[in-house]
mmCIF file of C-alpha atoms in Angstrom:
data_model
loop_
_atom_site.group_PDB
_atom_site.id
_atom_site.type_symbol
_atom_site.label_atom_id
_atom_site.label_comp_id
_atom_site.label_asym_id
_atom_site.label_seq_id
_atom_site.Cartn_x
_atom_site.Cartn_y
_atom_site.Cartn_z
ATOM 1 C CA PRO A 635 -148.523 200.379 16.410
ATOM 2 C CA ILE A 636 -145.324 198.372 16.884
ATOM 3 C CA PRO A 637 -144.648 196.126 13.879
ATOM 4 C CA ILE A 638 -144.249 192.471 14.788
ATOM 5 C CA THR A 639 -142.621 190.091 12.336
ATOM 6 C CA LYS A 640 -144.066 186.639 11.752
ATOM 7 C CA PRO A 641 -140.945 184.668 10.691
ATOM 8 C CA LYS A 642 -138.018 184.041 13.010
ATOM 9 C CA PRO A 643 -135.227 186.644 12.691
ATOM 10 C CA LYS A 644 -131.836 185.099 11.967
ATOM 11 C CA ASN A 645 -129.796 184.317 15.142
ATOM 12 C CA LEU A 646 -132.481 185.804 17.400
ATOM 13 C CA SER A 647 -135.070 183.042 17.380
ATOM 14 C CA ILE A 648 -136.438 181.075 20.325
ATOM 15 C CA PRO A 649 -136.754 177.282 19.908
ATOM 16 C CA HIS A 650 -140.315 176.149 19.088
ATOM 17 C CA ILE A 651 -141.586 179.769 18.991
ATOM 18 C CA ILE A 652 -142.676 180.596 15.450
ATOM 19 C CA GLY A 653 -144.276 184.055 15.557
ATOM 20 C CA GLY A 654 -144.523 187.221 17.607
ATOM 21 C CA TYR A 655 -140.970 188.413 17.009
ATOM 22 C CA ARG A 656 -140.057 192.089 17.025
ATOM 23 C CA GLN A 657 -138.137 193.424 14.049
ATOM 24 C CA PRO A 658 -134.403 193.999 14.625
ATOM 25 C CA ASP A 659 -132.367 197.134 13.844
ATOM 26 C CA HIS A 660 -134.827 199.725 15.143
ATOM 27 C CA SER A 661 -134.239 202.549 17.640
ATOM 28 C CA TRP A 662 -134.037 201.947 21.384
ATOM 29 C CA ARG A 663 -137.330 203.833 21.697
ATOM 30 C CA TYR A 664 -139.001 201.208 19.526
ATOM 31 C CA TYR A 665 -137.978 198.406 21.905
ATOM 32 C CA PHE A 666 -138.903 200.305 25.071
ATOM 33 C CA LEU A 667 -142.339 200.976 23.592
ATOM 34 C CA THR A 668 -142.801 197.246 22.974
ATOM 35 C CA LEU A 669 -143.192 197.011 26.749
ATOM 36 C CA PHE A 670 -146.833 197.869 26.068
ATOM 37 C CA GLN A 671 -147.263 195.676 22.981
ATOM 38 C CA ARG A 672 -148.132 192.045 22.389
ATOM 39 C CA HIS A 673 -145.106 189.968 21.374
ATOM 40 C CA ASN A 674 -143.506 186.674 22.358
ATOM 41 C CA GLU A 675 -141.309 188.240 25.091
ATOM 42 C CA ALA A 676 -143.973 190.448 26.686
ATOM 43 C CA LEU A 677 -144.926 188.095 29.536
ATOM 44 C CA ASN A 678 -141.269 187.341 30.250
ATOM 45 C CA VAL A 679 -140.685 191.078 30.697
ATOM 46 C CA TRP A 680 -143.734 191.794 32.837
ATOM 47 C CA THR A 681 -143.417 188.817 35.212
ATOM 48 C CA HIS A 682 -140.006 189.982 36.383
ATOM 49 C CA LEU A 683 -140.702 193.701 36.094
ATOM 50 C CA LEU A 684 -143.734 193.458 38.392
ATOM 51 C CA ALA A 685 -141.784 191.243 40.788
ATOM 52 C CA ALA A 686 -138.981 193.843 40.912
ATOM 53 C CA PHE A 687 -141.582 196.463 41.861
ATOM 54 C CA ILE A 688 -142.882 194.169 44.637
ATOM 55 C CA ILE A 689 -139.329 193.828 45.980
ATOM 56 C CA LEU A 690 -139.011 197.622 46.070
ATOM 57 C CA VAL A 691 -142.272 197.863 48.031
ATOM 58 C CA LYS A 692 -141.083 195.210 50.490
ATOM 59 C CA CYS A 693 -137.782 197.031 50.912
ATOM 60 C CA GLN A 694 -139.632 200.255 51.655
ATOM 61 C CA GLU A 695 -141.854 198.515 54.211
ATOM 62 C CA LEU A 696 -138.893 196.876 55.941
ATOM 63 C CA SER A 697 -136.901 200.115 56.041
ATOM 64 C CA GLU A 698 -139.520 201.549 58.403
ATOM 65 C CA THR A 699 -138.561 199.023 61.098
ATOM 66 C CA VAL A 700 -135.093 197.802 60.050
ATOM 67 C CA ASP A 701 -131.963 199.961 60.162
ATOM 68 C CA PHE A 702 -130.149 198.642 57.091
ATOM 69 C CA LEU A 703 -127.303 201.164 57.396
ATOM 70 C CA ARG A 704 -126.352 200.859 61.081
ATOM 71 C CA ASP A 705 -127.487 197.355 62.049
ATOM 72 C CA PRO A 706 -124.853 194.784 60.982
ATOM 73 C CA HIS A 707 -127.338 191.967 61.526
ATOM 74 C CA ALA A 708 -129.547 193.520 58.811
ATOM 75 C CA GLN A 709 -126.836 193.633 56.129
ATOM 76 C CA PRO A 710 -127.543 190.146 54.685
ATOM 77 C CA LEU A 711 -131.275 190.965 54.584
ATOM 78 C CA PHE A 712 -130.579 194.135 52.593
ATOM 79 C CA ILE A 713 -128.187 192.290 50.253
ATOM 80 C CA VAL A 714 -130.713 189.563 49.437
ATOM 81 C CA LEU A 715 -133.327 192.245 48.683
ATOM 82 C CA LEU A 716 -130.837 194.133 46.502
ATOM 83 C CA SER A 717 -129.694 190.992 44.698
ATOM 84 C CA ALA A 718 -133.296 189.877 44.062
ATOM 85 C CA PHE A 719 -134.183 193.287 42.633
ATOM 86 C CA THR A 720 -131.026 193.214 40.484
ATOM 87 C CA TYR A 721 -131.650 189.837 38.884
ATOM 88 C CA LEU A 722 -135.315 190.649 38.235
ATOM 89 C CA LEU A 723 -134.499 194.006 36.643
ATOM 90 C CA PHE A 724 -131.644 192.615 34.531
ATOM 91 C CA SER A 725 -133.856 189.756 33.353
ATOM 92 C CA ALA A 726 -136.659 192.145 32.372
ATOM 93 C CA LEU A 727 -134.172 194.301 30.432
ATOM 94 C CA ALA A 728 -132.744 191.256 28.671
ATOM 95 C CA HIS A 729 -136.147 190.099 27.457
ATOM 96 C CA LEU A 730 -137.182 193.635 26.514
ATOM 97 C CA LEU A 731 -134.064 194.767 24.629
ATOM 98 C CA ASN A 732 -132.350 191.647 23.283
ATOM 99 C CA ALA A 733 -134.132 191.815 19.912
ATOM 100 C CA LYS A 734 -132.427 195.024 18.736
ATOM 101 C CA SER A 735 -129.450 193.239 17.165
ATOM 102 C CA GLU A 736 -127.342 190.121 17.495
ATOM 103 C CA LEU A 737 -124.808 191.966 19.673
ATOM 104 C CA SER A 738 -127.603 193.368 21.862
ATOM 105 C CA HIS A 739 -128.993 189.862 22.165
ATOM 106 C CA TYR A 740 -125.709 188.615 23.640
ATOM 107 C CA THR A 741 -125.047 191.763 25.681
ATOM 108 C CA PHE A 742 -128.332 191.806 27.551
ATOM 109 C CA TYR A 743 -128.395 188.080 28.199
ATOM 110 C CA PHE A 744 -124.853 188.329 29.588
ATOM 111 C CA LEU A 745 -126.193 191.092 31.844
ATOM 112 C CA ASP A 746 -128.986 188.726 32.864
ATOM 113 C CA TYR A 747 -126.389 186.098 33.849
ATOM 114 C CA VAL A 748 -124.557 188.674 35.975
ATOM 115 C CA GLY A 749 -127.834 189.331 37.793
ATOM 116 C CA VAL A 750 -128.316 185.607 38.385
ATOM 117 C CA ALA A 751 -124.807 185.295 39.865
ATOM 118 C CA ILE A 752 -125.453 188.256 42.167
ATOM 119 C CA TYR A 753 -128.720 186.694 43.337
ATOM 120 C CA GLN A 754 -127.071 183.304 43.896
ATOM 121 C CA TYR A 755 -124.494 184.814 46.221
ATOM 122 C CA GLY A 756 -127.102 187.004 47.932
ATOM 123 C CA SER A 757 -129.206 183.907 48.618
ATOM 124 C CA ALA A 758 -126.220 182.001 49.980
ATOM 125 C CA LEU A 759 -125.433 184.927 52.269
ATOM 126 C CA ALA A 760 -128.976 185.120 53.659
ATOM 127 C CA HIS A 761 -129.139 181.361 54.208
ATOM 128 C CA PHE A 762 -125.736 181.353 55.922
ATOM 129 C CA TYR A 763 -126.584 184.137 58.387
ATOM 130 C CA TYR A 764 -130.269 183.498 59.090
ATOM 131 C CA ALA A 765 -131.448 180.028 58.084
ATOM 132 C CA ILE A 766 -128.490 177.860 59.082
ATOM 133 C CA GLU A 767 -128.384 175.759 62.250
ATOM 134 C CA GLU A 768 -125.657 176.519 64.817
ATOM 135 C CA GLY A 769 -123.799 173.231 64.418
ATOM 136 C CA TRP A 770 -123.778 173.424 60.631
ATOM 137 C CA HIS A 771 -122.721 177.091 60.813
ATOM 138 C CA ALA A 772 -119.681 176.236 62.940
ATOM 139 C CA ARG A 773 -118.737 173.403 60.585
ATOM 140 C CA VAL A 774 -118.776 175.350 57.303
ATOM 141 C CA ARG A 775 -118.158 178.966 58.371
ATOM 142 C CA GLY A 776 -114.621 179.079 56.936
ATOM 143 C CA ILE A 777 -115.462 177.803 53.465
ATOM 144 C CA PHE A 778 -119.150 178.398 52.775
ATOM 145 C CA LEU A 779 -119.194 182.012 51.587
ATOM 146 C CA PRO A 780 -115.932 181.884 49.552
ATOM 147 C CA THR A 781 -117.167 178.724 47.832
ATOM 148 C CA ALA A 782 -120.584 180.321 47.229
ATOM 149 C CA ALA A 783 -118.869 183.350 45.674
ATOM 150 C CA PHE A 784 -116.760 181.141 43.392
ATOM 151 C CA LEU A 785 -119.745 179.052 42.279
ATOM 152 C CA ALA A 786 -121.818 182.183 41.617
ATOM 153 C CA TRP A 787 -119.030 183.472 39.355
ATOM 154 C CA PHE A 788 -118.648 180.018 37.775
ATOM 155 C CA SER A 789 -122.378 180.000 37.036
ATOM 156 C CA CYS A 790 -122.062 183.371 35.287
ATOM 157 C CA PHE A 791 -119.047 182.154 33.305
ATOM 158 C CA GLY A 792 -120.775 178.914 32.296
ATOM 159 C CA CYS A 793 -123.910 180.702 31.112
ATOM 160 C CA CYS A 794 -121.938 183.366 29.203
ATOM 161 C CA TYR A 795 -119.638 180.855 27.549
ATOM 162 C CA GLY A 796 -122.511 178.511 26.733
ATOM 163 C CA LYS A 797 -124.369 181.388 25.063
ATOM 164 C CA TYR A 798 -121.229 182.512 23.194
ATOM 165 C CA ALA A 799 -120.387 179.015 21.964
ATOM 166 C CA SER A 800 -123.978 177.869 21.354
ATOM 167 C CA PRO A 801 -123.813 178.165 17.516
ATOM 168 C CA ARG A 802 -120.959 175.618 17.561
ATOM 169 C CA LEU A 803 -122.367 173.354 20.273
ATOM 170 C CA PRO A 804 -125.087 170.700 20.275
ATOM 171 C CA LYS A 805 -128.274 171.942 21.950
ATOM 172 C CA PHE A 806 -127.832 169.710 24.993
ATOM 173 C CA ALA A 807 -124.259 171.003 25.526
ATOM 174 C CA HIS A 808 -125.518 174.597 25.576
ATOM 175 C CA LYS A 809 -127.981 173.676 28.322
ATOM 176 C CA LEU A 810 -125.283 171.812 30.247
ATOM 177 C CA PHE A 811 -123.122 174.949 30.392
ATOM 178 C CA GLN A 812 -126.081 176.775 31.932
ATOM 179 C CA VAL A 813 -127.604 174.095 34.139
ATOM 180 C CA VAL A 814 -124.557 172.352 35.658
ATOM 181 C CA PRO A 815 -122.736 175.408 37.137
ATOM 182 C CA SER A 816 -126.024 176.936 38.289
ATOM 183 C CA GLY A 817 -127.051 173.593 39.773
ATOM 184 C CA LEU A 818 -123.793 173.321 41.731
ATOM 185 C CA ALA A 819 -124.258 176.855 43.060
ATOM 186 C CA TYR A 820 -127.836 176.104 44.077
ATOM 187 C CA CYS A 821 -126.887 172.870 45.861
ATOM 188 C CA LEU A 822 -124.415 174.741 48.042
ATOM 189 C CA ASP A 823 -126.619 177.805 48.563
ATOM 190 C CA ILE A 824 -129.666 175.782 49.610
ATOM 191 C CA SER A 825 -127.767 173.281 51.826
ATOM 192 C CA PRO A 826 -128.301 175.277 55.066
ATOM 193 C CA VAL A 827 -132.019 175.453 54.293
ATOM 194 C CA LEU A 828 -132.317 171.722 53.583
ATOM 195 C CA HIS A 829 -130.406 170.925 56.787
ATOM 196 C CA ARG A 830 -132.727 173.287 58.693
ATOM 197 C CA ILE A 831 -135.852 171.650 57.235
ATOM 198 C CA PHE A 832 -134.553 168.163 58.014
ATOM 199 C CA SER A 833 -133.560 169.121 61.572
ATOM 200 C CA CYS A 834 -136.903 170.764 62.235
ATOM 201 C CA HIS A 835 -138.907 167.758 61.074
ATOM 202 C CA GLN A 836 -136.755 165.444 63.212
ATOM 203 C CA GLN A 837 -138.001 167.164 66.360
ATOM 204 C CA GLU A 838 -140.565 165.497 68.566
ATOM 205 C CA GLY A 839 -144.038 166.793 67.882
ATOM 206 C CA GLY A 840 -143.229 167.783 64.308
ATOM 207 C CA CYS A 841 -142.199 171.108 62.864
ATOM 208 C CA SER A 842 -144.438 174.148 63.251
ATOM 209 C CA ASN A 843 -141.911 176.916 62.496
ATOM 210 C CA GLN A 844 -143.341 179.473 60.064
ATOM 211 C CA ALA A 845 -139.968 180.271 58.480
ATOM 212 C CA VAL A 846 -139.336 176.573 57.793
ATOM 213 C CA ALA A 847 -142.707 176.368 56.052
ATOM 214 C CA TYR A 848 -141.652 179.281 53.822
ATOM 215 C CA HIS A 849 -138.339 177.544 53.137
ATOM 216 C CA CYS A 850 -140.181 174.379 52.076
ATOM 217 C CA TYR A 851 -142.239 176.364 49.578
ATOM 218 C CA GLN A 852 -139.061 178.079 48.394
ATOM 219 C CA VAL A 853 -137.447 174.730 47.545
ATOM 220 C CA LEU A 854 -140.614 173.398 45.905
ATOM 221 C CA PHE A 855 -141.105 176.481 43.715
ATOM 222 C CA PHE A 856 -137.454 176.459 42.673
ATOM 223 C CA LEU A 857 -137.538 172.798 41.630
ATOM 224 C CA VAL A 858 -140.631 173.414 39.489
ATOM 225 C CA SER A 859 -139.015 176.487 37.935
ATOM 226 C CA ALA A 860 -135.804 174.540 37.233
ATOM 227 C CA TYR A 861 -137.795 171.904 35.357
ATOM 228 C CA PHE A 862 -139.382 174.466 33.042
ATOM 229 C CA PHE A 863 -136.026 176.216 32.550
ATOM 230 C CA ALA A 864 -134.341 173.004 31.451
ATOM 231 C CA CYS A 865 -137.259 171.607 29.413
ATOM 232 C CA PRO A 866 -139.054 173.675 26.732
ATOM 233 C CA HIS A 867 -142.516 172.435 27.658
ATOM 234 C CA PRO A 868 -145.237 172.766 26.481
ATOM 235 C CA GLU A 869 -144.114 174.694 23.361
ATOM 236 C CA CYS A 870 -142.072 171.754 22.034
ATOM 237 C CA TRP A 871 -145.325 169.763 21.890
ATOM 238 C CA LEU A 872 -147.377 172.651 20.520
ATOM 239 C CA PRO A 873 -145.125 174.656 18.165
ATOM 240 C CA GLY A 874 -146.714 177.967 17.223
ATOM 241 C CA ARG A 875 -149.457 177.746 19.866
ATOM 242 C CA CYS A 876 -147.407 179.144 22.749
ATOM 243 C CA ASP A 877 -145.904 182.094 20.919
ATOM 244 C CA PHE A 878 -147.520 184.675 23.217
ATOM 245 C CA ILE A 879 -148.610 182.792 26.321
ATOM 246 C CA GLY A 880 -147.856 179.377 27.775
ATOM 247 C CA GLN A 881 -144.119 179.108 27.061
ATOM 248 C CA GLY A 882 -142.062 177.056 29.473
ATOM 249 C CA HIS A 883 -139.811 180.052 30.096
ATOM 250 C CA GLN A 884 -142.822 182.097 31.155
ATOM 251 C CA ILE A 885 -143.816 179.364 33.611
ATOM 252 C CA PHE A 886 -140.196 179.292 34.812
ATOM 253 C CA HIS A 887 -140.397 183.047 35.473
ATOM 254 C CA VAL A 888 -143.620 182.728 37.477
ATOM 255 C CA PHE A 889 -142.330 179.967 39.751
ATOM 256 C CA LEU A 890 -138.952 181.659 40.192
ATOM 257 C CA VAL A 891 -140.755 184.829 41.310
ATOM 258 C CA LEU A 892 -142.805 182.789 43.792
ATOM 259 C CA CYS A 893 -139.588 181.171 45.034
ATOM 260 C CA THR A 894 -137.963 184.588 45.527
ATOM 261 C CA LEU A 895 -140.945 186.099 47.343
ATOM 262 C CA VAL A 896 -141.315 183.243 49.831
ATOM 263 C CA GLN A 897 -137.534 183.202 50.309
ATOM 264 C CA ILE A 898 -137.664 186.866 51.313
ATOM 265 C CA GLU A 899 -140.532 186.163 53.726
ATOM 266 C CA ALA A 900 -138.520 183.306 55.248
ATOM 267 C CA THR A 901 -135.447 185.535 55.511
ATOM 268 C CA ARG A 902 -137.433 188.342 57.119
ATOM 269 C CA THR A 903 -138.923 185.914 59.662
ATOM 270 C CA ASP A 904 -135.522 184.386 60.469
ATOM 271 C CA TYR A 905 -133.967 187.838 60.776
ATOM 272 C CA ILE A 906 -136.447 188.675 63.549
ATOM 273 C CA GLU A 907 -136.781 185.322 65.325
ATOM 274 C CA ARG A 908 -133.185 184.081 65.193
ATOM 275 C CA ARG A 909 -131.429 187.266 66.264
ATOM 276 C CA PRO A 910 -130.775 185.888 69.794
ATOM 277 C CA LEU A 911 -129.067 182.893 68.147
ATOM 278 C CA TYR A 912 -126.504 184.876 66.153
ATOM 279 C CA GLY A 913 -126.503 188.140 68.065
ATOM 280 C CA ASN A 914 -125.345 191.476 66.720
ATOM 281 C CA LEU A 915 -121.906 190.510 65.417
ATOM 282 C CA ALA A 916 -120.717 192.588 62.484
ATOM 283 C CA HIS A 917 -120.366 190.416 59.402
ATOM 284 C CA ASP A 918 -117.959 191.199 56.573
ATOM 285 C CA THR A 919 -120.623 190.599 53.962
ATOM 286 C CA VAL A 920 -120.375 193.598 51.684
ATOM 287 C CA ALA A 921 -116.807 193.137 50.404
ATOM 288 C CA LEU A 922 -117.272 189.607 49.080
ATOM 289 C CA PHE A 923 -120.647 190.540 47.606
ATOM 290 C CA VAL A 924 -119.110 193.457 45.681
ATOM 291 C CA PHE A 925 -116.141 191.292 44.626
ATOM 292 C CA THR A 926 -118.464 188.583 43.270
ATOM 293 C CA ALA A 927 -120.553 191.139 41.371
ATOM 294 C CA CYS A 928 -117.443 192.771 39.858
ATOM 295 C CA CYS A 929 -115.880 189.446 38.803
ATOM 296 C CA SER A 930 -119.140 188.367 37.172
ATOM 297 C CA ALA A 931 -119.531 191.706 35.368
ATOM 298 C CA LEU A 932 -115.933 191.602 34.102
ATOM 299 C CA THR A 933 -116.416 188.041 32.864
ATOM 300 C CA ALA A 934 -119.575 189.025 30.984
ATOM 301 C CA PHE A 935 -117.765 192.051 29.504
ATOM 302 C CA TYR A 936 -114.842 189.858 28.353
ATOM 303 C CA VAL A 937 -117.086 187.287 26.670
ATOM 304 C CA ARG A 938 -119.039 190.111 25.028
ATOM 305 C CA LYS A 939 -115.773 191.387 23.552
ATOM 306 C CA ARG A 940 -115.152 187.908 22.155
ATOM 307 C CA VAL A 941 -118.608 187.928 20.572
ATOM 308 C CA GLN A 942 -117.966 191.362 19.091
ATOM 309 C CA ALA A 943 -114.616 190.252 17.659
ATOM 310 C CA GLN A 944 -116.232 187.162 16.161
ATOM 311 C CA MET A 945 -118.877 189.286 14.467
ATOM 312 C CA LEU A 946 -116.224 191.597 12.992
ATOM 313 C CA GLU A 947 -114.405 188.569 11.564
ATOM 314 C CA LYS A 948 -117.615 187.453 9.837
ATOM 315 C CA VAL A 949 -118.075 190.900 8.275
ATOM 316 C CA GLU A 950 -114.490 190.995 7.016
#
């Protein structure tokens, strides 16, 4: 059996969660085996791990009819699938392995933030090439993707720095570093979708487009998930009673997974139905995607080095 510690480990505790912590300073095998044990991170791991598996299945299904390698129009679809799988896998690893030590705690959550930045840009890319209306596309085509890439990186930087500086910051300031940059990135990334929804519902006879319906659910699920990310409910009202199930972060995971899955369905539908609108033009999507991922990874690595140096100073 995997030993679970009742009290909160120093520097590794979760607000309002009293029990169910795994003991630090064990082997990597110990933490991988906790995948099959009951602890306060178990549901956080499995929600995103199962969702990552679903993304792989969807990718396999789509590859039977979509030529991801030779069809330029399919590149954004592949990138959003890849970015969704990446953020889900990195999140699962962060919740599974962060308890090993204080440095591991920072390292794997920084990796999680890199995954989020990658997914933010992947979402912006899919919305820009499939969901956007022609008029809006022509208006923002020169600035949308570069700005999305910058805000995705800025989101990663804000989350990493907020985590690094959290011991010296008030609790609300830590959340601001995470929520504000991510919120700015989301506002830009979702703007083509919101414009599409508004335009569709302005049509005579109402809106009956299936992809738009998926996009509406995507926005709704994201807003619910954002609430539970920003607010530790219900565990702040019931300390100790949500240690294993019912945490706000677990609810956040569930709704974010639902958001991602309906987003992919919307993207798949738009990819098929809106091809005549945007044709088969080759899009330079890969370079900026790789650049954004590399900048985010380097930022996380740099802040990790700062954390490591700070820990060495404490020891000395």
